[in-house]
GROMACS .gro file of C-alpha atoms in nm:
model
  513
    1MET     CA    1 -11.000 -18.134  -3.329
    2ASN     CA    2 -11.055 -17.931  -3.646
    3THR     CA    3 -11.265 -17.683  -3.457
    4SER     CA    4 -10.995 -17.647  -3.193
    5ALA     CA    5 -10.726 -17.597  -3.455
    6GLY     CA    6 -10.942 -17.338  -3.628
    7SER     CA    7 -10.993 -17.163  -3.297
    8ILE     CA    8 -10.620 -17.153  -3.237
    9ARG     CA    9 -10.558 -17.016  -3.583
   10SER     CA   10 -10.829 -16.750  -3.546
   11SER     CA   11 -10.685 -16.633  -3.214
   12ALA     CA   12 -10.337 -16.586  -3.358
   13PRO     CA   13 -10.242 -16.222  -3.416
   14ALA     CA   14 -10.286 -16.092  -3.769
   15PRO     CA   15  -9.962 -16.064  -3.962
   16ARG     CA   16  -9.805 -15.719  -3.948
   17PRO     CA   17  -9.829 -15.526  -4.276
   18SER     CA   18  -9.503 -15.503  -4.467
   19GLN     CA   19  -9.288 -15.192  -4.452
   20THR     CA   20  -9.374 -15.129  -4.817
   21LYS     CA   21  -9.751 -15.126  -4.751
   22SER     CA   22  -9.712 -14.899  -4.450
   23PHE     CA   23  -9.487 -14.665  -4.645
   24SER     CA   24  -9.732 -14.662  -4.939
   25THR     CA   25 -10.009 -14.530  -4.713
   26ILE     CA   26  -9.797 -14.232  -4.604
   27PHE     CA   27  -9.664 -14.188  -4.957
   28LEU     CA   28 -10.014 -14.149  -5.103
   29ILE     CA   29 -10.159 -13.908  -4.847
   30GLU     CA   30  -9.842 -13.700  -4.872
   31MET     CA   31  -9.880 -13.698  -5.251
   32TRP     CA   32 -10.237 -13.563  -5.233
   33GLU     CA   33 -10.155 -13.317  -4.957
   34ARG     CA   34  -9.874 -13.175  -5.171
   35PHE     CA   35 -10.112 -13.165  -5.469
   36GLY     CA   36 -10.325 -12.921  -5.271
   37TYR     CA   37 -10.039 -12.718  -5.125
   38TYR     CA   38  -9.836 -12.671  -5.441
   39GLY     CA   39 -10.143 -12.606  -5.654
   40MET     CA   40 -10.207 -12.315  -5.421
   41ALA     CA   41  -9.837 -12.220  -5.409
   42ALA     CA   42  -9.814 -12.197  -5.788
   43LEU     CA   43 -10.081 -11.928  -5.791
   44LEU     CA   44 -10.061 -11.724  -5.473
   45VAL     CA   45  -9.791 -11.468  -5.558
   46LEU     CA   46  -9.940 -11.409  -5.904
   47PHE     CA   47 -10.289 -11.391  -5.747
   48MET     CA   48 -10.169 -11.117  -5.514
   49VAL     CA   49  -9.988 -10.926  -5.791
   50GLN     CA   50 -10.235 -10.967  -6.078
   51LYS     CA   51 -10.569 -10.992  -5.897
   52LEU     CA   52 -10.527 -10.802  -5.569
   53GLY     CA   53 -10.288 -10.539  -5.707
   54TYR     CA   54 -10.002 -10.599  -5.460
   55ASP     CA   55  -9.660 -10.468  -5.559
   56ASP     CA   56  -9.371 -10.718  -5.583
   57ASP     CA   57  -9.235 -10.628  -5.238
   58ARG     CA   58  -9.562 -10.689  -5.059
   59ALA     CA   59  -9.640 -11.011  -5.247
   60ASN     CA   60  -9.290 -11.155  -5.194
   61LEU     CA   61  -9.285 -11.073  -4.823
   62THR     CA   62  -9.641 -11.196  -4.764
   63TRP     CA   63  -9.551 -11.522  -4.932
   64GLY     CA   64  -9.222 -11.540  -4.741
   65ALA     CA   65  -9.392 -11.482  -4.404
   66PHE     CA   66  -9.666 -11.734  -4.486
   67THR     CA   67  -9.423 -12.007  -4.590
   68ALA     CA   68  -9.205 -11.934  -4.287
   69LEU     CA   69  -9.506 -11.999  -4.064
   70VAL     CA   70  -9.608 -12.302  -4.271
   71TYR     CA   71  -9.267 -12.458  -4.210
   72ALA     CA   72  -9.236 -12.342  -3.848
   73ALA     CA   73  -9.573 -12.479  -3.736
   74PRO     CA   74  -9.463 -12.847  -3.752
   75ALA     CA   75  -9.238 -12.786  -3.449
   76ILE     CA   76  -9.556 -12.757  -3.241
   77GLY     CA   77  -9.734 -13.025  -3.444
   78GLY     CA   78  -9.449 -13.269  -3.390
   79TRP     CA   79  -9.468 -13.223  -3.013
   80ILE     CA   80  -9.847 -13.272  -3.023
   81GLY     CA   81  -9.795 -13.591  -3.223
   82ASP     CA   82  -9.527 -13.721  -2.985
   83LYS     CA   83  -9.685 -13.631  -2.653
   84VAL     CA   84 -10.054 -13.535  -2.684
   85LEU     CA   85 -10.264 -13.687  -2.963
   86GLY     CA   86 -10.033 -13.931  -3.140
   87ALA     CA   87  -9.856 -13.902  -3.474
   88ARG     CA   88 -10.124 -14.084  -3.676
   89ARG     CA   89 -10.413 -13.885  -3.530
   90SER     CA   90 -10.230 -13.552  -3.564
   91MET     CA   91 -10.150 -13.622  -3.928
   92THR     CA   92 -10.515 -13.705  -4.006
   93ILE     CA   93 -10.655 -13.399  -3.825
   94GLY     CA   94 -10.399 -13.180  -4.001
   95ALA     CA   95 -10.510 -13.311  -4.340
   96CYS     CA   96 -10.873 -13.224  -4.260
   97ILE     CA   97 -10.779 -12.870  -4.155
   98LEU     CA   98 -10.574 -12.821  -4.473
   99GLY     CA   99 -10.877 -12.917  -4.680
  100LEU     CA  100 -11.076 -12.649  -4.497
  101GLY     CA  101 -10.809 -12.388  -4.572
  102TYR     CA  102 -10.817 -12.459  -4.946
  103LEU     CA  103 -11.197 -12.452  -4.934
  104LEU     CA  104 -11.185 -12.098  -4.787
  105LEU     CA  105 -10.952 -11.988  -5.068
  106SER     CA  106 -11.203 -12.119  -5.322
  107ILE     CA  107 -11.478 -11.885  -5.200
  108PRO     CA  108 -11.533 -11.638  -5.491
  109SER     CA  109 -11.435 -11.323  -5.304
  110ASP     CA  110 -11.134 -11.092  -5.320
  111ASN     CA  111 -11.177 -11.002  -4.953
  112VAL     CA  112 -10.825 -10.964  -4.813
  113PRO     CA  113 -10.910 -11.066  -4.450
  114LEU     CA  114 -11.063 -11.388  -4.590
  115LEU     CA  115 -10.738 -11.456  -4.776
  116TYR     CA  116 -10.532 -11.412  -4.460
  117GLY     CA  117 -10.775 -11.623  -4.258
  118ALA     CA  118 -10.750 -11.906  -4.513
  119LEU     CA  119 -10.372 -11.886  -4.501
  120GLY     CA  120 -10.389 -11.908  -4.121
  121VAL     CA  121 -10.597 -12.227  -4.144
  122ILE     CA  122 -10.342 -12.376  -4.386
  123VAL     CA  123 -10.057 -12.294  -4.146
  124VAL     CA  124 -10.233 -12.476  -3.858
  125GLY     CA  125 -10.320 -12.776  -4.075
  126ASN     CA  126  -9.969 -12.807  -4.210
  127GLY     CA  127  -9.830 -12.786  -3.857
  128LEU     CA  128 -10.021 -13.096  -3.753
  129PHE     CA  129  -9.966 -13.284  -4.078
  130LYS     CA  130  -9.611 -13.232  -4.196
  131SER     CA  131  -9.377 -13.338  -3.916
  132ASN     CA  132  -9.601 -13.628  -3.811
  133ALA     CA  133  -9.617 -13.775  -4.161
  134ALA     CA  134  -9.237 -13.757  -4.185
  135ASN     CA  135  -9.200 -13.903  -3.835
  136LEU     CA  136  -9.416 -14.202  -3.930
  137VAL     CA  137  -9.186 -14.275  -4.225
  138ARG     CA  138  -8.889 -14.259  -3.990
  139ARG     CA  139  -9.056 -14.506  -3.752
  140ILE     CA  140  -9.132 -14.752  -4.031
  141TYR     CA  141  -8.761 -14.784  -4.123
  142GLU     CA  142  -8.602 -14.702  -3.788
  143GLY     CA  143  -8.254 -14.854  -3.750
  144ASP     CA  144  -8.174 -14.907  -4.118
  145ASP     CA  145  -7.979 -14.612  -4.261
  146ALA     CA  146  -7.965 -14.735  -4.620
  147LYS     CA  147  -8.341 -14.788  -4.632
  148ILE     CA  148  -8.407 -14.457  -4.454
  149ASP     CA  149  -8.213 -14.265  -4.721
  150SER     CA  150  -8.395 -14.448  -5.000
  151ALA     CA  151  -8.735 -14.418  -4.829
  152PHE     CA  152  -8.706 -14.044  -4.776
  153THR     CA  153  -8.585 -13.994  -5.131
  154LEU     CA  154  -8.895 -14.180  -5.256
  155TYR     CA  155  -9.108 -13.993  -5.000
  156TYR     CA  156  -8.974 -13.674  -5.150
  157MET     CA  157  -9.084 -13.808  -5.487
  158ALA     CA  158  -9.441 -13.828  -5.349
  159VAL     CA  159  -9.420 -13.455  -5.288
  160ASN     CA  160  -9.324 -13.401  -5.647
  161ILE     CA  161  -9.577 -13.633  -5.807
  162GLY     CA  162  -9.854 -13.437  -5.636
  163SER     CA  163  -9.702 -13.099  -5.710
  164THR     CA  164  -9.629 -13.179  -6.075
  165PHE     CA  165  -9.992 -13.234  -6.163
  166SER     CA  166 -10.125 -12.948  -5.953
  167MET     CA  167  -9.870 -12.693  -6.078
  168LEU     CA  168  -9.961 -12.778  -6.436
  169LEU     CA  169 -10.335 -12.799  -6.369
  170THR     CA  170 -10.418 -12.508  -6.141
  171PRO     CA  171 -10.263 -12.231  -6.357
  172TRP     CA  172 -10.456 -12.366  -6.656
  173ILE     CA  173 -10.781 -12.376  -6.456
  174ALA     CA  174 -10.713 -12.025  -6.324
  175ALA     CA  175 -10.667 -11.901  -6.681
  176LYS     CA  176 -10.987 -12.073  -6.802
  177TRP     CA  177 -11.227 -12.045  -6.507
  178GLY     CA  178 -11.069 -11.807  -6.256
  179TRP     CA  179 -10.845 -11.813  -5.951
  180HIS     CA  180 -11.101 -11.948  -5.706
  181ALA     CA  181 -11.192 -12.244  -5.925
  182ALA     CA  182 -10.824 -12.338  -5.921
  183PHE     CA  183 -10.814 -12.317  -5.540
  184ALA     CA  184 -11.122 -12.544  -5.530
  185VAL     CA  185 -10.920 -12.810  -5.715
  186CYS     CA  186 -10.660 -12.794  -5.435
  187CYS     CA  187 -10.937 -12.871  -5.184
  188ALA     CA  188 -11.062 -13.161  -5.397
  189GLY     CA  189 -10.714 -13.313  -5.402
  190MET     CA  190 -10.692 -13.304  -5.023
  191VAL     CA  191 -11.033 -13.471  -4.992
  192LEU     CA  192 -10.921 -13.751  -5.226
  193GLY     CA  193 -10.610 -13.801  -5.015
  194LEU     CA  194 -10.816 -13.836  -4.698
  195LEU     CA  195 -11.052 -14.088  -4.858
  196ASN     CA  196 -10.758 -14.294  -4.978
  197TYR     CA  197 -10.601 -14.284  -4.631
  198LEU     CA  198 -10.921 -14.407  -4.467
  199LEU     CA  199 -10.916 -14.711  -4.695
  200MET     CA  200 -10.552 -14.793  -4.613
  201ARG     CA  201 -10.522 -14.677  -4.252
  202ARG     CA  202 -10.494 -15.030  -4.106
  203THR     CA  203 -10.147 -15.065  -4.257
  204LEU     CA  204 -10.030 -14.809  -3.998
  205ASP     CA  205 -10.194 -14.966  -3.690
  206HIS     CA  206  -9.851 -15.075  -3.559
  207VAL     CA  207  -9.673 -14.747  -3.646
  208GLY     CA  208  -9.699 -14.432  -3.438
  209SER     CA  209  -9.609 -14.261  -3.113
  210VAL     CA  210  -9.716 -14.364  -2.762
  211PRO     CA  211 -10.047 -14.166  -2.754
  212ASP     CA  212 -10.162 -14.347  -3.070
  213ASP     CA  213 -10.192 -14.669  -2.868
  214ALA     CA  214 -10.427 -14.512  -2.610
  215PRO     CA  215 -10.794 -14.414  -2.656
  216VAL     CA  216 -10.862 -14.061  -2.776
  217ASN     CA  217 -10.839 -13.807  -2.494
  218TRP     CA  218 -11.128 -13.581  -2.590
  219GLY     CA  219 -11.024 -13.307  -2.351
  220LYS     CA  220 -10.677 -13.285  -2.506
  221LEU     CA  221 -10.825 -13.296  -2.855
  222ALA     CA  222 -11.060 -13.007  -2.773
  223ALA     CA  223 -10.769 -12.807  -2.627
  224VAL     CA  224 -10.558 -12.861  -2.941
  225LEU     CA  225 -10.845 -12.747  -3.165
  226LEU     CA  226 -10.911 -12.436  -2.954
  227VAL     CA  227 -10.542 -12.341  -2.965
  228GLY     CA  228 -10.556 -12.401  -3.339
  229VAL     CA  229 -10.843 -12.154  -3.379
  230ALA     CA  230 -10.648 -11.894  -3.179
  231LEU     CA  231 -10.343 -11.953  -3.398
  232VAL     CA  232 -10.548 -11.891  -3.714
  233PHE     CA  233 -10.626 -11.539  -3.590
  234ALA     CA  234 -10.266 -11.487  -3.477
  235VAL     CA  235 -10.126 -11.594  -3.815
  236SER     CA  236 -10.371 -11.370  -3.999
  237PHE     CA  237 -10.255 -11.075  -3.787
  238VAL     CA  238  -9.885 -11.152  -3.838
  239LEU     CA  239  -9.921 -11.179  -4.217
  240GLN     CA  240 -10.064 -10.827  -4.227
  241HIS     CA  241  -9.774 -10.679  -4.023
  242ARG     CA  242  -9.438 -10.755  -4.184
  243GLU     CA  243  -9.227 -10.611  -3.900
  244ILE     CA  244  -9.389 -10.849  -3.654
  245ALA     CA  245  -9.328 -11.135  -3.899
  246ARG     CA  246  -8.961 -11.041  -3.927
  247ALA     CA  247  -8.921 -11.024  -3.547
  248LEU     CA  248  -9.084 -11.365  -3.503
  249VAL     CA  249  -8.846 -11.520  -3.756
  250TRP     CA  250  -8.544 -11.402  -3.560
  251VAL     CA  251  -8.698 -11.516  -3.232
  252ALA     CA  252  -8.769 -11.859  -3.382
  253GLY     CA  253  -8.409 -11.887  -3.497
  254ALA     CA  254  -8.280 -11.798  -3.150
  255VAL     CA  255  -8.517 -12.050  -2.987
  256ILE     CA  256  -8.407 -12.332  -3.217
  257LEU     CA  257  -8.040 -12.259  -3.150
  258GLY     CA  258  -8.112 -12.244  -2.778
  259ILE     CA  259  -8.294 -12.577  -2.780
  260PHE     CA  260  -8.013 -12.739  -2.977
  261GLY     CA  261  -7.759 -12.598  -2.734
  262TYR     CA  262  -7.955 -12.729  -2.435
  263LEU     CA  263  -7.999 -13.076  -2.587
  264ILE     CA  264  -7.633 -13.096  -2.689
  265ALA     CA  265  -7.522 -12.995  -2.338
  266LYS     CA  266  -7.754 -13.243  -2.165
  267SER     CA  267  -7.704 -13.543  -2.397
  268GLY     CA  268  -7.457 -13.827  -2.371
  269PRO     CA  269  -7.152 -13.849  -2.601
  270GLY     CA  270  -7.326 -14.054  -2.872
  271GLU     CA  271  -7.634 -13.833  -2.884
  272ARG     CA  272  -7.424 -13.517  -2.862
  273SER     CA  273  -7.215 -13.593  -3.171
  274GLY     CA  274  -7.528 -13.685  -3.367
  275LEU     CA  275  -7.700 -13.360  -3.267
  276LEU     CA  276  -7.393 -13.156  -3.367
  277VAL     CA  277  -7.396 -13.316  -3.712
  278ALA     CA  278  -7.770 -13.245  -3.743
  279LEU     CA  279  -7.720 -12.879  -3.640
  280ILE     CA  280  -7.446 -12.818  -3.899
  281LEU     CA  281  -7.648 -12.979  -4.175
  282ILE     CA  282  -7.958 -12.779  -4.074
  283VAL     CA  283  -7.759 -12.456  -4.119
  284GLU     CA  284  -7.663 -12.573  -4.470
  285THR     CA  285  -8.029 -12.658  -4.535
  286ILE     CA  286  -8.131 -12.302  -4.438
  287LEU     CA  287  -7.896 -12.169  -4.704
  288PHE     CA  288  -8.048 -12.402  -4.963
  289PHE     CA  289  -8.407 -12.298  -4.890
  290ILE     CA  290  -8.322 -11.935  -4.960
  291PHE     CA  291  -8.265 -12.056  -5.316
  292TYR     CA  292  -8.577 -12.271  -5.305
  293GLN     CA  293  -8.798 -11.974  -5.219
  294GLN     CA  294  -8.708 -11.810  -5.550
  295MET     CA  295  -8.925 -12.063  -5.733
  296SER     CA  296  -9.252 -11.905  -5.615
  297THR     CA  297  -9.121 -11.547  -5.610
  298SER     CA  298  -8.844 -11.410  -5.834
  299LEU     CA  299  -8.840 -11.701  -6.082
  300THR     CA  300  -9.218 -11.692  -6.125
  301LEU     CA  301  -9.223 -11.314  -6.173
  302PHE     CA  302  -8.926 -11.350  -6.414
  303ALA     CA  303  -9.134 -11.603  -6.611
  304LEU     CA  304  -9.427 -11.360  -6.616
  305ARG     CA  305  -9.224 -11.069  -6.751
  306ASN     CA  306  -8.915 -11.199  -6.929
  307VAL     CA  307  -8.964 -11.554  -7.056
  308ASP     CA  308  -9.101 -11.635  -7.402
  309PRO     CA  309  -9.390 -11.877  -7.327
  310SER     CA  310  -9.346 -12.061  -7.658
  311GLN     CA  311  -9.183 -12.402  -7.608
  312THR     CA  312  -9.009 -12.513  -7.926
  313PHE     CA  313  -8.796 -12.811  -8.028
  314PHE     CA  314  -8.556 -12.764  -8.319
  315GLY     CA  315  -8.772 -12.480  -8.443
  316VAL     CA  316  -9.100 -12.670  -8.412
  317HIS     CA  317  -9.358 -12.507  -8.181
  318LEU     CA  318  -9.486 -12.755  -7.922
  319PHE     CA  319  -9.704 -12.555  -7.683
  320ASN     CA  320  -9.721 -12.237  -7.478
  321TRP     CA  321  -9.648 -12.219  -7.106
  322ILE     CA  322  -9.861 -12.027  -6.859
  323PRO     CA  323  -9.605 -11.839  -6.639
  324ALA     CA  324  -9.703 -12.020  -6.316
  325GLN     CA  325  -9.658 -12.359  -6.487
  326TYR     CA  326  -9.280 -12.324  -6.506
  327GLN     CA  327  -9.275 -12.416  -6.137
  328ALA     CA  328  -9.389 -12.764  -6.241
  329LEU     CA  329  -9.046 -12.817  -6.400
  330ASN     CA  330  -8.910 -12.859  -6.048
  331PRO     CA  331  -9.124 -13.162  -5.953
  332ILE     CA  332  -9.102 -13.305  -6.306
  333TRP     CA  333  -8.723 -13.318  -6.281
  334ILE     CA  334  -8.736 -13.451  -5.925
  335PHE     CA  335  -8.984 -13.719  -6.029
  336ALA     CA  336  -8.743 -13.826  -6.303
  337LEU     CA  337  -8.430 -13.814  -6.087
  338SER     CA  338  -8.558 -13.955  -5.754
  339PRO     CA  339  -8.570 -14.327  -5.851
  340ILE     CA  340  -8.221 -14.302  -6.002
  341LEU     CA  341  -8.078 -14.150  -5.684
  342ALA     CA  342  -8.264 -14.393  -5.456
  343TRP     CA  343  -8.128 -14.686  -5.661
  344GLY     CA  344  -7.781 -14.535  -5.651
  345TYR     CA  345  -7.788 -14.485  -5.273
  346THR     CA  346  -7.896 -14.844  -5.212
  347ARG     CA  347  -7.641 -14.986  -5.457
  348MET     CA  348  -7.355 -14.785  -5.310
  349ALA     CA  349  -7.457 -14.881  -4.956
  350THR     CA  350  -7.459 -15.254  -5.038
  351ARG     CA  351  -7.105 -15.216  -5.174
  352GLY     CA  352  -6.990 -15.023  -4.868
  353ARG     CA  353  -6.929 -14.705  -5.071
  354ASP     CA  354  -7.219 -14.489  -4.958
  355LEU     CA  355  -7.137 -14.118  -4.962
  356PRO     CA  356  -7.198 -13.941  -4.630
  357ILE     CA  357  -7.492 -13.703  -4.623
  358ALA     CA  358  -7.250 -13.410  -4.581
  359ALA     CA  359  -7.081 -13.497  -4.914
  360LYS     CA  360  -7.420 -13.518  -5.085
  361PHE     CA  361  -7.499 -13.171  -4.949
  362ALA     CA  362  -7.175 -13.036  -5.100
  363ILE     CA  363  -7.253 -13.183  -5.443
  364GLY     CA  364  -7.606 -13.043  -5.412
  365PHE     CA  365  -7.480 -12.687  -5.370
  366ILE     CA  366  -7.255 -12.724  -5.676
  367VAL     CA  367  -7.543 -12.819  -5.904
  368VAL     CA  368  -7.770 -12.549  -5.754
  369ALA     CA  369  -7.501 -12.295  -5.846
  370ILE     CA  370  -7.499 -12.426  -6.205
  371GLY     CA  371  -7.879 -12.393  -6.220
  372PHE     CA  372  -7.878 -12.027  -6.113
  373PHE     CA  373  -7.592 -11.942  -6.346
  374ILE     CA  374  -7.806 -12.082  -6.630
  375PHE     CA  375  -8.088 -11.846  -6.530
  376GLY     CA  376  -7.834 -11.564  -6.502
  377ILE     CA  377  -7.674 -11.605  -6.845
  378SER     CA  378  -8.012 -11.632  -7.018
  379GLY     CA  379  -8.022 -11.256  -7.067
  380GLY     CA  380  -7.731 -11.276  -7.311
  381THR     CA  381  -7.951 -11.437  -7.578
  382ALA     CA  382  -8.275 -11.250  -7.504
  383VAL     CA  383  -8.484 -11.115  -7.791
  384ALA     CA  384  -8.672 -10.795  -7.704
  385GLY     CA  385  -8.619 -10.872  -7.336
  386LYS     CA  386  -8.762 -11.226  -7.359
  387VAL     CA  387  -8.549 -11.540  -7.304
  388SER     CA  388  -8.608 -11.890  -7.436
  389SER     CA  389  -8.810 -12.135  -7.227
  390TRP     CA  390  -8.520 -12.379  -7.257
  391TYR     CA  391  -8.327 -12.176  -7.001
  392MET     CA  392  -8.608 -12.245  -6.754
  393VAL     CA  393  -8.607 -12.616  -6.841
  394TRP     CA  394  -8.234 -12.668  -6.787
  395GLY     CA  395  -8.197 -12.422  -6.501
  396TYR     CA  396  -8.472 -12.601  -6.311
  397GLY     CA  397  -8.308 -12.935  -6.396
  398PHE     CA  398  -7.982 -12.855  -6.218
  399TYR     CA  399  -8.160 -12.670  -5.937
  400SER     CA  400  -8.388 -12.974  -5.881
  401LEU     CA  401  -8.098 -13.219  -5.867
  402GLY     CA  402  -7.946 -12.998  -5.599
  403GLU     CA  403  -8.276 -12.995  -5.413
  404LEU     CA  404  -8.283 -13.376  -5.406
  405LEU     CA  405  -7.930 -13.390  -5.269
  406VAL     CA  406  -7.992 -13.128  -4.999
  407SER     CA  407  -8.360 -13.098  -4.907
  408GLY     CA  408  -8.450 -13.453  -5.009
  409LEU     CA  409  -8.197 -13.587  -4.758
  410GLY     CA  410  -8.266 -13.331  -4.486
  411LEU     CA  411  -8.541 -13.546  -4.334
  412ALA     CA  412  -8.323 -13.858  -4.366
  413MET     CA  413  -8.047 -13.669  -4.183
  414MET     CA  414  -8.281 -13.596  -3.892
  415ALA     CA  415  -8.395 -13.960  -3.886
  416ARG     CA  416  -8.035 -14.083  -3.879
  417TYR     CA  417  -7.872 -13.854  -3.625
  418VAL     CA  418  -8.150 -13.747  -3.387
  419PRO     CA  419  -8.246 -13.982  -3.098
  420ALA     CA  420  -8.584 -14.152  -3.142
  421ARG     CA  421  -8.724 -13.998  -2.820
  422MET     CA  422  -8.685 -13.652  -2.977
  423GLY     CA  423  -8.802 -13.759  -3.323
  424GLY     CA  424  -9.124 -13.565  -3.367
  425PHE     CA  425  -9.002 -13.245  -3.205
  426MET     CA  426  -8.671 -13.241  -3.391
  427MET     CA  427  -8.847 -13.305  -3.721
  428GLY     CA  428  -9.046 -12.996  -3.631
  429ALA     CA  429  -8.727 -12.805  -3.549
  430TYR     CA  430  -8.597 -12.892  -3.895
  431PHE     CA  431  -8.910 -12.741  -4.047
  432VAL     CA  432  -8.875 -12.426  -3.832
  433ALA     CA  433  -8.524 -12.380  -3.973
  434THR     CA  434  -8.670 -12.427  -4.319
  435GLY     CA  435  -8.934 -12.164  -4.240
  436ILE     CA  436  -8.668 -11.912  -4.138
  437ALA     CA  437  -8.499 -11.971  -4.473
  438GLN     CA  438  -8.828 -11.923  -4.657
  439PHE     CA  439  -8.871 -11.577  -4.508
  440LEU     CA  440  -8.510 -11.488  -4.585
  441GLY     CA  441  -8.572 -11.611  -4.938
  442GLY     CA  442  -8.860 -11.364  -4.970
  443LEU     CA  443  -8.628 -11.084  -4.862
  444VAL     CA  444  -8.370 -11.197  -5.120
  445ALA     CA  445  -8.636 -11.206  -5.394
  446ASN     CA  446  -8.706 -10.839  -5.327
  447TYR     CA  447  -8.361 -10.754  -5.464
  448ALA     CA  448  -8.528 -10.821  -5.800
  449SER     CA  449  -8.847 -10.635  -5.714
  450ILE     CA  450  -8.965 -10.447  -6.022
  451PRO     CA  451  -9.108 -10.096  -5.962
  452ASP     CA  452  -9.463 -10.035  -6.086
  453ASN     CA  453  -9.337  -9.781  -6.342
  454ILE     CA  454  -9.124 -10.045  -6.523
  455THR     CA  455  -9.321 -10.247  -6.775
  456ASP     CA  456  -9.061 -10.285  -7.051
  457PRO     CA  457  -8.901 -10.637  -7.049
  458LEU     CA  458  -8.570 -10.481  -7.155
  459GLN     CA  459  -8.560 -10.290  -6.826
  460SER     CA  460  -8.668 -10.576  -6.596
  461LEU     CA  461  -8.441 -10.841  -6.753
  462PRO     CA  462  -8.105 -10.718  -6.613
  463ILE     CA  463  -8.259 -10.681  -6.266
  464TYR     CA  464  -8.355 -11.050  -6.259
  465THR     CA  465  -8.039 -11.187  -6.421
  466SER     CA  466  -7.822 -10.987  -6.179
  467LEU     CA  467  -7.997 -11.153  -5.883
  468PHE     CA  468  -7.968 -11.502  -6.035
  469ASN     CA  469  -7.594 -11.465  -6.101
  470LYS     CA  470  -7.537 -11.346  -5.745
  471LEU     CA  471  -7.731 -11.645  -5.613
  472GLY     CA  472  -7.512 -11.871  -5.828
  473PHE     CA  473  -7.202 -11.733  -5.656
  474VAL     CA  474  -7.362 -11.772  -5.312
  475ALA     CA  475  -7.445 -12.138  -5.390
  476ALA     CA  476  -7.085 -12.194  -5.502
  477GLY     CA  477  -6.973 -12.048  -5.169
  478GLY     CA  478  -7.209 -12.289  -4.992
  479ALA     CA  479  -7.043 -12.579  -5.176
  480VAL     CA  480  -6.696 -12.462  -5.065
  481LEU     CA  481  -6.816 -12.436  -4.704
  482ALA     CA  482  -6.979 -12.781  -4.716
  483ILE     CA  483  -6.658 -12.935  -4.853
  484ALA     CA  484  -6.448 -12.763  -4.584
  485LEU     CA  485  -6.672 -12.908  -4.312
  486LEU     CA  486  -6.650 -13.266  -4.442
  487PRO     CA  487  -6.356 -13.378  -4.220
  488MET     CA  488  -6.521 -13.248  -3.902
  489LEU     CA  489  -6.857 -13.401  -3.993
  490LYS     CA  490  -6.690 -13.733  -4.069
  491LYS     CA  491  -6.528 -13.733  -3.724
  492LEU     CA  492  -6.858 -13.646  -3.551
  493SER     CA  493  -7.045 -13.915  -3.748
  494GLN     CA  494  -6.785 -14.175  -3.649
  495SER     CA  495  -6.819 -14.073  -3.284
  496HIS     CA  496  -7.197 -14.106  -3.315
  497ARG     CA  497  -7.163 -14.460  -3.456
  498ASP     CA  498  -6.900 -14.567  -3.203
  499ASN     CA  499  -7.110 -14.458  -2.906
  500ASN     CA  500  -7.422 -14.622  -3.047
  501GLN     CA  501  -7.225 -14.944  -3.095
  502ALA     CA  502  -7.123 -14.935  -2.730
  503ILE     CA  503  -7.490 -14.898  -2.633
  504ASP     CA  504  -7.645 -15.139  -2.884
  505PRO     CA  505  -7.417 -15.336  -3.122
  506HIS     CA  506  -7.717 -15.476  -3.313
  507LEU     CA  507  -7.840 -15.125  -3.395
  508VAL     CA  508  -7.504 -15.029  -3.546
  509ILE     CA  509  -7.491 -15.350  -3.750
  510ALA     CA  510  -7.828 -15.247  -3.897
  511GLU     CA  511  -7.698 -14.895  -3.961
  512GLU     CA  512  -7.390 -15.023  -4.141
  513ARG     CA  513  -7.607 -15.231  -4.368
   0.00000   0.00000   0.00000
């Protein structure tokens, strides 16, 4: 009898891991992946300017084209995760390829083709990793809007935990032991993330796309890897030819609009209203990421030339910043603000007072405008062309709050309004739109490009502050536009909910919670 009972118990299926455990697995690999990426991002423009001798224009546009491709690649990676290899497998393969890309950057050589080849490997790896990791989070909390908003806000915090440490660490290592030693640290972070994922991977056994449940198709895997190798060479070529990069950005924008138009035309009423909301919010997200791109371009070069590195408090010297380290203020602020916002979203939702995502976008643009106006007015108190570090601290604070309200909820917006059957691809489409904005941001940064013959901080300061004030006014205009669109977005969101309720009342009950 006991043996029989034991047999019955042993044959019972193992309990499914909790949502929290599954989310923690994605949270941690995302944290380490972002450690590697942002450690590299903190250095690359300065590496090109200070080590390779690029002028500001070339460095800004190279970085803009690279980040555009980094964010566009997940459109393909999302489709591969949905239809070919599976979301879990694609994410893991992408992480391995990213580690290889950082390893290539760590090779002690200033060979420019090697640099572009490494950047091509990073683009391919990010394409497989990024949209599939986000899609797995969406699948963990599918059907619960309040938890999706909170989960993606905390997921965004994972990005910023990883980037905080790397953006502080890699500039210091570069200053002490050289650029390539700092890139090696990025590779080490990615390796640690993969090891951690291997230990926790069972918590995701029940989460994924349809191909994840089937055995590995080795032929498809080989085809994906071969295409990936070809893309590395293609990316390397594009990065060296800015006109081709610019043309591809416009083509990508037209393709995304065309796909949205096709899906909207072919979808039912409920899906159509949701896709329209997603499209409008994606356009607003593009505007935001033009501001975001300034962090690695104009704001970093401003820190190099026009910010006093001494951090003081009531006249007491605390420490000196390395110019690239100011970028770490962004994740530090987001790390501090994310739990507060996640708590606030959940509390407001339980009381039936949750703000719509469109309203959060509008507030986000207002605080981004404040942040850039802080950077802009800094020149009024400059001493010998150098401004206080406190302007960077507070400017990044407001800018980062805006980022949480716009970019931090962009993924949640896609999870809420896009049908599950399009999840991976549309997550990728969101990243393509982000990539377009990154390239445009590089073009905008060039309005503050400093000619080689200007080395006096008094001459470069008004060039930077003029750009920052103009960006403040553009962000304020974005806030006005977002507010004006609120009534239409509210009507579309209601139509989306009403049609979903007609299809599945239980789903809408979960959404309302």
